[in-house]
Coordinates of C-alpha atoms in Angstrom, one line a residue:
M296 CA 103.8 109.5 108.2
L297 CA 107.0 107.8 107.1
P298 CA 107.1 104.0 107.5
G299 CA 108.7 103.0 110.8
P300 CA 111.0 100.0 111.4
R301 CA 109.6 96.6 110.7
R302 CA 108.7 94.5 113.7
G303 CA 109.6 90.8 113.1
S304 CA 108.5 89.2 109.9
G305 CA 105.3 91.2 109.6
R306 CA 103.7 88.2 108.0
L307 CA 100.3 86.9 109.0
P308 CA 98.7 83.5 108.3
L309 CA 97.3 83.0 104.9
R310 CA 93.7 84.3 104.7
P311 CA 90.8 81.9 103.7
A312 CA 90.7 83.5 100.3
A313 CA 93.8 81.5 99.2
T314 CA 92.1 78.1 99.4
T315 CA 91.1 77.6 95.8
A316 CA 92.7 74.1 95.6
L317 CA 90.9 72.9 98.7
K318 CA 87.6 74.1 97.3
R319 CA 88.2 72.2 94.1
V320 CA 88.9 69.0 96.1
L321 CA 85.7 69.4 98.1
T322 CA 83.7 70.1 95.0
S323 CA 85.0 66.9 93.4
A324 CA 84.3 64.9 96.5
L325 CA 80.7 66.1 96.6
A326 CA 80.2 65.2 93.0
V327 CA 81.4 61.6 93.6
I328 CA 79.1 61.3 96.6
A329 CA 76.2 62.6 94.6
L330 CA 76.8 60.0 91.9
L331 CA 76.8 57.2 94.5
L332 CA 73.6 58.4 96.0
G333 CA 71.9 59.1 92.7
T334 CA 71.5 62.8 93.4
T335 CA 72.8 65.9 91.8
A336 CA 75.7 67.7 93.4
P337 CA 75.2 71.4 94.3
A338 CA 76.3 73.6 91.4
S339 CA 79.8 74.9 91.8
H340 CA 80.9 78.5 91.4
A341 CA 82.3 77.4 88.0
A342 CA 78.8 77.2 86.7
A343 CA 78.3 80.9 87.2
A344 CA 79.5 83.4 84.7
A345 CA 83.3 83.4 84.5
P346 CA 85.0 86.5 85.9
D347 CA 86.7 88.8 83.5
F348 CA 89.9 88.6 85.5
R349 CA 91.3 87.7 89.0
V350 CA 93.0 90.1 91.4
I351 CA 95.2 89.2 94.3
A352 CA 96.2 91.9 96.8
F353 CA 99.3 91.6 99.0
Y354 CA 99.6 93.5 102.2
S355 CA 101.4 93.3 105.5
G356 CA 99.2 95.3 107.9
T357 CA 101.9 95.7 110.5
W358 CA 103.2 99.2 110.5
D359 CA 101.7 102.8 110.6
A360 CA 98.1 102.9 111.7
A361 CA 97.2 104.9 108.6
H362 CA 98.6 102.2 106.3
I363 CA 96.9 99.5 108.3
D364 CA 93.6 101.4 108.1
F365 CA 94.0 101.7 104.3
D366 CA 94.4 98.0 104.2
K367 CA 91.1 97.5 106.0
E368 CA 89.3 100.0 103.9
A369 CA 90.7 98.5 100.6
N370 CA 89.8 95.0 101.7
D371 CA 86.2 96.2 102.1
W372 CA 85.9 98.4 99.0
F373 CA 87.6 96.1 96.5
P374 CA 85.4 93.0 97.0
K375 CA 82.3 95.1 96.6
T376 CA 83.8 96.7 93.5
A377 CA 84.8 93.3 92.1
A378 CA 81.2 92.0 92.5
A379 CA 79.9 95.0 90.6
N380 CA 82.5 94.7 87.8
N381 CA 82.8 90.9 87.3
F382 CA 86.2 90.3 88.7
T383 CA 87.4 88.4 91.8
Y384 CA 89.4 89.8 94.6
T385 CA 91.6 87.8 97.0
A386 CA 93.6 89.5 99.8
T387 CA 96.6 87.8 101.4
T388 CA 99.5 88.5 103.7
N389 CA 101.4 85.4 102.3
W390 CA 104.0 87.2 100.2
D391 CA 105.6 83.8 99.5
L392 CA 102.9 83.2 96.9
L393 CA 105.1 85.4 94.8
A394 CA 108.0 83.0 95.3
N395 CA 106.3 79.7 94.9
G396 CA 104.2 80.4 91.8
G397 CA 100.9 80.8 93.5
V398 CA 100.6 84.2 92.0
D399 CA 100.3 82.7 88.6
A400 CA 96.6 81.9 89.2
Y401 CA 95.9 85.6 89.1
D402 CA 95.8 88.2 86.3
V403 CA 96.5 91.3 88.4
V404 CA 98.6 91.8 91.5
L405 CA 98.0 94.6 94.0
F406 CA 100.6 95.8 96.6
L407 CA 98.6 97.7 99.2
D408 CA 101.1 98.7 101.9
D409 CA 104.4 97.0 101.2
A410 CA 106.7 95.3 98.7
P411 CA 108.4 91.9 98.6
Q412 CA 111.2 91.5 101.1
T413 CA 113.0 88.2 100.4
S414 CA 115.1 87.5 97.4
A415 CA 112.8 84.6 96.4
Q416 CA 109.7 86.9 96.6
R417 CA 111.4 89.6 94.6
A418 CA 112.6 87.2 91.9
G419 CA 109.1 85.6 91.7
F420 CA 107.5 89.0 91.2
E421 CA 110.0 90.1 88.6
R422 CA 109.4 86.7 86.8
Y423 CA 105.6 87.3 87.0
M424 CA 105.8 90.8 85.5
R425 CA 108.3 89.9 82.8
G426 CA 106.0 87.0 81.9
G427 CA 103.0 89.3 81.2
G428 CA 101.5 89.8 84.6
A429 CA 99.8 93.0 85.7
W430 CA 100.3 95.1 88.8
L431 CA 98.8 98.1 90.6
G432 CA 100.6 99.5 93.6
F433 CA 99.6 102.1 96.2
H434 CA 101.5 104.8 98.1
V435 CA 104.0 103.0 100.4
S436 CA 104.6 100.1 98.0
A437 CA 107.1 102.4 96.3
F438 CA 108.7 103.7 99.5
T439 CA 112.4 103.0 100.0
T440 CA 115.6 104.8 101.1
D441 CA 117.8 102.1 99.5
A442 CA 116.7 101.7 95.9
S443 CA 119.9 100.0 95.0
S444 CA 118.9 97.1 97.2
W445 CA 116.4 96.1 94.5
D446 CA 117.4 98.1 91.5
W447 CA 115.0 96.4 89.0
Y448 CA 111.9 97.3 91.1
Y449 CA 112.7 100.8 92.4
N450 CA 114.8 102.2 89.6
Q451 CA 113.6 100.4 86.5
F452 CA 110.1 99.1 87.0
L453 CA 108.8 102.0 89.2
G454 CA 111.4 104.5 88.0
S455 CA 111.0 106.5 91.2
G456 CA 114.2 105.6 93.0
N457 CA 114.5 106.7 96.7
F458 CA 111.9 108.4 98.8
R459 CA 112.8 112.2 98.9
S460 CA 110.1 114.0 100.8
N461 CA 106.4 113.8 101.9
T462 CA 103.6 116.2 102.6
W463 CA 102.0 116.4 106.1
G464 CA 99.3 116.2 107.2
P465 CA 97.2 114.2 104.7
T466 CA 95.0 116.4 102.4
T467 CA 93.2 116.3 99.1
A468 CA 95.1 117.5 96.0
L469 CA 93.9 119.0 92.8
L470 CA 95.3 116.7 90.2
R471 CA 95.9 117.4 86.5
T472 CA 95.3 114.7 84.0
E473 CA 98.2 114.4 81.5
N474 CA 97.3 111.5 79.3
G475 CA 93.6 111.2 78.8
T476 CA 94.0 108.7 76.0
H477 CA 95.3 106.0 78.4
P478 CA 92.5 103.5 79.3
A479 CA 93.1 104.1 83.0
A480 CA 92.6 107.9 82.6
A481 CA 90.0 108.0 79.9
S482 CA 87.2 109.0 82.2
L483 CA 89.2 111.7 84.1
P484 CA 88.4 115.4 83.6
A485 CA 91.2 117.8 82.9
T486 CA 91.6 118.5 86.6
W487 CA 90.0 116.7 89.5
T488 CA 90.2 116.5 93.3
S489 CA 91.7 113.4 94.9
A490 CA 90.7 111.7 98.1
V491 CA 92.8 112.7 101.2
S492 CA 96.3 111.2 101.3
E493 CA 99.8 111.9 102.4
W494 CA 101.9 112.4 99.2
Y495 CA 105.4 111.2 98.4
A496 CA 108.1 112.7 96.2
W497 CA 111.1 110.8 94.7
S498 CA 114.8 111.1 94.0
N499 CA 114.5 110.2 90.3
N500 CA 113.0 112.5 87.6
L501 CA 110.3 110.3 86.3
R502 CA 109.8 112.5 83.2
A503 CA 113.4 111.8 82.1
N504 CA 112.6 108.1 81.8
P505 CA 111.3 107.4 78.3
S506 CA 109.4 104.3 79.6
I507 CA 107.4 106.2 82.2
K508 CA 104.2 107.9 81.2
V509 CA 102.7 110.2 83.8
L510 CA 98.9 110.0 83.8
A511 CA 98.2 112.6 86.6
S512 CA 100.3 115.0 88.6
V513 CA 99.7 117.8 91.2
D514 CA 98.1 120.8 89.7
P515 CA 99.9 124.1 90.7
A516 CA 96.5 125.3 92.2
S517 CA 97.1 122.7 94.9
F518 CA 100.0 124.6 96.4
P519 CA 100.7 124.8 99.3
L520 CA 100.0 121.1 99.6
G521 CA 99.9 119.8 103.2
S522 CA 98.5 121.2 106.4
D523 CA 101.8 121.6 108.2
P524 CA 103.7 124.6 106.8
D525 CA 107.0 123.0 107.6
Q526 CA 106.1 119.8 105.6
A527 CA 104.1 121.3 102.8
W528 CA 105.0 121.5 99.1
Y529 CA 104.9 125.0 97.7
S530 CA 106.0 124.4 94.1
G531 CA 107.4 121.8 91.8
D532 CA 106.5 118.8 89.7
Y533 CA 104.9 115.9 91.5
P534 CA 103.7 112.9 89.4
I535 CA 101.0 111.0 91.3
I536 CA 99.8 108.3 88.9
W537 CA 102.1 106.8 86.2
T538 CA 102.7 103.7 84.2
N539 CA 105.8 102.0 82.8
T540 CA 105.2 101.2 79.1
Q541 CA 107.5 98.2 79.3
Y542 CA 105.1 96.4 81.7
R543 CA 101.4 96.2 82.4
M544 CA 101.5 98.3 85.5
L545 CA 100.2 101.4 87.2
Y546 CA 101.4 103.1 90.4
A547 CA 99.1 105.4 92.5
N548 CA 100.7 107.7 95.1
F549 CA 97.6 107.7 97.3
G550 CA 96.7 105.2 100.1
H551 CA 97.3 106.9 103.4
N552 CA 94.2 107.8 105.4
A553 CA 94.2 110.7 107.8
M554 CA 94.1 109.4 111.3
N555 CA 93.5 110.4 114.9
Y556 CA 96.5 108.4 116.1
S557 CA 95.6 108.8 119.8
T558 CA 92.3 106.9 119.3
N559 CA 93.4 105.0 116.1
T560 CA 90.4 106.4 114.3
R561 CA 90.1 107.1 110.6
T562 CA 89.3 110.7 109.8
S563 CA 89.3 110.4 106.0
S564 CA 88.6 107.7 103.3
T565 CA 90.8 106.9 100.3
F566 CA 87.7 105.9 98.5
A567 CA 85.8 109.2 99.1
S568 CA 86.5 110.6 95.6
A569 CA 84.1 109.1 92.9
T570 CA 86.5 110.4 90.2
Q571 CA 89.4 108.6 91.7
N572 CA 87.4 105.5 92.3
R573 CA 86.3 105.4 88.6
M574 CA 90.0 105.7 87.6
L575 CA 90.8 102.7 89.8
V576 CA 88.1 100.6 88.2
D577 CA 89.2 101.7 84.7
A578 CA 92.8 100.9 85.6
L579 CA 91.9 97.4 86.9
K580 CA 89.9 96.6 83.7
W581 CA 92.9 97.7 81.6
L582 CA 95.3 95.7 83.7
G583 CA 93.0 92.7 83.6
N584 CA 92.4 93.0 79.8
A585 CA 88.6 93.3 80.5
P586 CA 86.3 95.3 78.2
A587 CA 86.3 98.9 79.1
T588 CA 82.9 100.3 80.1
S589 CA 81.9 103.9 79.9
D590 CA 78.8 105.9 80.8
P591 CA 76.5 106.3 77.8
W592 CA 75.9 109.6 76.0
Y593 CA 72.4 111.1 76.2
S594 CA 70.4 113.8 74.5
L595 CA 68.3 115.9 76.8
T596 CA 64.9 116.9 75.4
S597 CA 62.9 119.6 77.1
Q598 CA 59.4 118.5 78.2
A599 CA 58.2 122.0 77.7
N600 CA 59.0 122.6 74.1
G601 CA 60.6 119.4 72.6
L602 CA 63.9 121.1 71.9
C603 CA 67.3 119.6 72.9
V604 CA 70.0 120.9 75.2
D605 CA 72.8 122.0 72.8
A606 CA 76.3 123.5 72.9
R607 CA 76.0 126.6 70.7
A608 CA 77.6 126.2 67.2
A609 CA 79.0 122.8 68.4
A610 CA 81.8 124.7 70.1
T611 CA 83.8 123.5 73.1
A612 CA 85.6 126.6 74.3
N613 CA 85.2 127.9 77.8
G614 CA 82.1 130.2 77.8
T615 CA 80.2 128.4 75.0
A616 CA 76.5 129.0 75.7
I617 CA 74.3 126.0 76.6
Q618 CA 71.1 126.6 74.6
Q619 CA 68.0 125.0 73.4
Y620 CA 67.9 124.0 69.8
S621 CA 65.9 121.7 67.5
C622 CA 67.0 118.1 68.1
N623 CA 69.3 117.1 65.2
G624 CA 71.2 114.1 66.5
T625 CA 74.6 115.9 66.4
T626 CA 77.2 115.4 69.0
A627 CA 76.8 119.0 70.1
Q628 CA 73.6 117.7 71.8
H629 CA 75.2 114.7 73.5
F630 CA 76.1 114.7 77.2
R631 CA 77.5 112.2 79.6
L632 CA 76.4 112.0 83.2
T633 CA 79.5 111.0 85.2
A634 CA 79.3 110.6 88.9
T635 CA 81.2 112.9 91.2
D636 CA 80.0 112.1 94.7
S637 CA 77.0 112.1 97.0
G638 CA 74.6 111.6 94.1
Y639 CA 75.8 114.4 91.9
V640 CA 77.1 114.2 88.4
R641 CA 78.9 116.4 85.9
L642 CA 77.3 116.8 82.5
A643 CA 80.2 116.4 80.1
A644 CA 80.0 117.5 76.4
R645 CA 80.7 114.8 73.9
N646 CA 82.7 117.0 71.6
N647 CA 85.1 117.6 74.5
P648 CA 84.4 115.5 77.7
D649 CA 86.7 117.8 79.7
Q650 CA 84.0 120.6 79.3
V651 CA 80.9 120.4 81.4
V652 CA 77.7 122.3 81.9
D653 CA 78.5 125.1 84.3
V654 CA 76.6 127.9 86.0
T655 CA 78.3 131.1 84.9
G656 CA 80.2 133.0 87.6
V657 CA 79.2 130.4 90.3
S658 CA 76.1 132.5 90.6
T659 CA 73.3 131.5 92.9
A660 CA 70.8 133.9 91.4
D661 CA 67.7 133.0 89.3
N662 CA 68.3 133.2 85.6
A663 CA 72.1 132.8 85.8
P664 CA 73.0 131.5 82.3
L665 CA 74.6 128.1 81.7
Q666 CA 77.8 127.6 79.7
L667 CA 80.5 125.1 79.0
W668 CA 83.6 125.3 81.1
A669 CA 86.6 123.0 81.9
Y670 CA 85.7 120.8 84.8
G671 CA 87.6 121.7 87.9
G672 CA 85.4 120.0 90.6
G673 CA 83.4 123.2 91.3
A674 CA 79.9 122.8 92.9
N675 CA 78.5 125.0 90.1
Q676 CA 79.6 122.2 87.7
Q677 CA 77.7 119.4 89.5
W678 CA 74.1 118.5 89.2
R679 CA 71.9 116.0 91.1
P680 CA 69.6 114.2 88.6
V681 CA 66.1 113.6 90.1
A682 CA 63.8 111.0 88.5
E683 CA 60.2 112.1 87.9
A684 CA 57.2 109.9 87.7
N685 CA 56.9 110.4 84.0
G686 CA 60.3 109.0 83.3
A687 CA 61.9 112.4 82.8
Q688 CA 64.5 114.0 85.1
H689 CA 65.3 117.4 86.5
F690 CA 68.8 118.5 87.5
V691 CA 69.6 120.4 90.7
A692 CA 72.8 122.5 90.9
R693 CA 75.0 121.5 93.8
H694 CA 76.1 125.1 94.7
S695 CA 72.7 126.8 94.6
G696 CA 70.0 124.1 94.9
K697 CA 68.3 125.5 91.8
C698 CA 67.3 123.7 88.7
L699 CA 68.5 123.5 85.1
T700 CA 65.8 125.3 83.1
V701 CA 64.8 126.3 79.6
A702 CA 64.4 130.1 79.7
T703 CA 61.3 130.0 77.5
T704 CA 58.8 127.3 76.9
A705 CA 58.4 128.6 73.3
A706 CA 60.1 126.4 70.6
T707 CA 62.6 129.1 69.8
N708 CA 66.1 128.0 68.8
S709 CA 69.3 129.5 70.4
V710 CA 67.8 130.6 73.7
Q711 CA 70.4 130.1 76.4
L712 CA 69.5 127.8 79.4
V713 CA 69.6 129.1 82.9
Q714 CA 69.2 128.0 86.5
R715 CA 66.0 128.9 88.4
T716 CA 64.3 128.0 91.7
C717 CA 63.0 124.5 91.3
D718 CA 59.2 124.5 90.7
N719 CA 58.4 121.1 89.2
S720 CA 57.4 122.8 85.9
A721 CA 57.9 121.2 82.4
A722 CA 60.6 123.9 81.8
Q723 CA 62.8 122.0 84.2
S724 CA 62.0 118.5 83.0
F725 CA 64.1 116.7 80.5
R726 CA 63.8 113.3 78.9
L727 CA 67.1 111.4 78.4
T728 CA 67.7 109.4 75.3
A729 CA 70.8 107.2 75.0
Q730 CA 72.8 107.8 71.9
P731 CA 75.2 105.5 70.0

């Protein structure tokens, strides 16, 4: 829904996360007491491995139940993600940290559901960004119907201008990756399905701005986008994720959960898409100047005949046969297991990671052949790896429940792989070996 009028200041007391200075004072006091008593003070957090970067997320949490619910969900998901990826996450409703320089203690700023409102906050944020700070904004952080009230932010920094329209109700969207070389988009397939959100369109043509680089936009296959025919999009160009090359920043249009407004109950999750989640982690690492991580490449060796899973003739075109072939160390035999959701992965080809192992024709029949095909989120392109007691794995197709199988146990090159009913045989067992 569109943001409603603000009620009062909308500012809540500073959360406990913004007490770094007090912690330092207490740590120093403990150290002095320990020296006087001849004991050792407890180890401080500084003794632990230093985080790669520090994130502070600003939010208001005062308007639109869907935006408030996203705040709650984000402030649960990001700390867990931070712990798993060696960065820190602090959430605060004290937007004056932008004005008084408190933001300078952080490497990356997030705007979850709002933007700075006072002139001091706005000036402080512009100073932070011009000084080399980094920013990630969600959904309503770009909303305005008066872009001229803060021209630098809405027209120059974001480039979007005024809010023009929105979809309703919140739905997933099929998104098209446009700049896979950008660090934030490096793990994205050619097309992918977002989590549920309401989507915004803007008055400015982002593509006419030479500083704006669109990373993902609505794929035409998404139309009509929105569940209400009177508020759906039926055609057009709708950038969803973009960056301004003059700054270290990224904007993501999502961040509005579907809600049962009568019961104030969430009916979707912004973090339900593993692909979208991976993009967020990659974006944060880029923003925080942290080393990028990527899933390793593997060769898959059949336990039945010792041959490797191989893309025929090292090709990458749609329809390229996935076959068995003598293991030769070439990239035609390297695949990446990238999580989708619910324990499933896509098996991406190293020679073109947009292409994945696919069951031809979405068939559910035994002996349906396997091929490479551009990843589009299809269930016939997703596999559940199942660990075996011997250290090998078998792979179960999401759409059919059948297993990836070598069609013959003979060591014969160029025989195309198939899916068959899972039977725990060696023909369905593969040993994964990480490749440089």
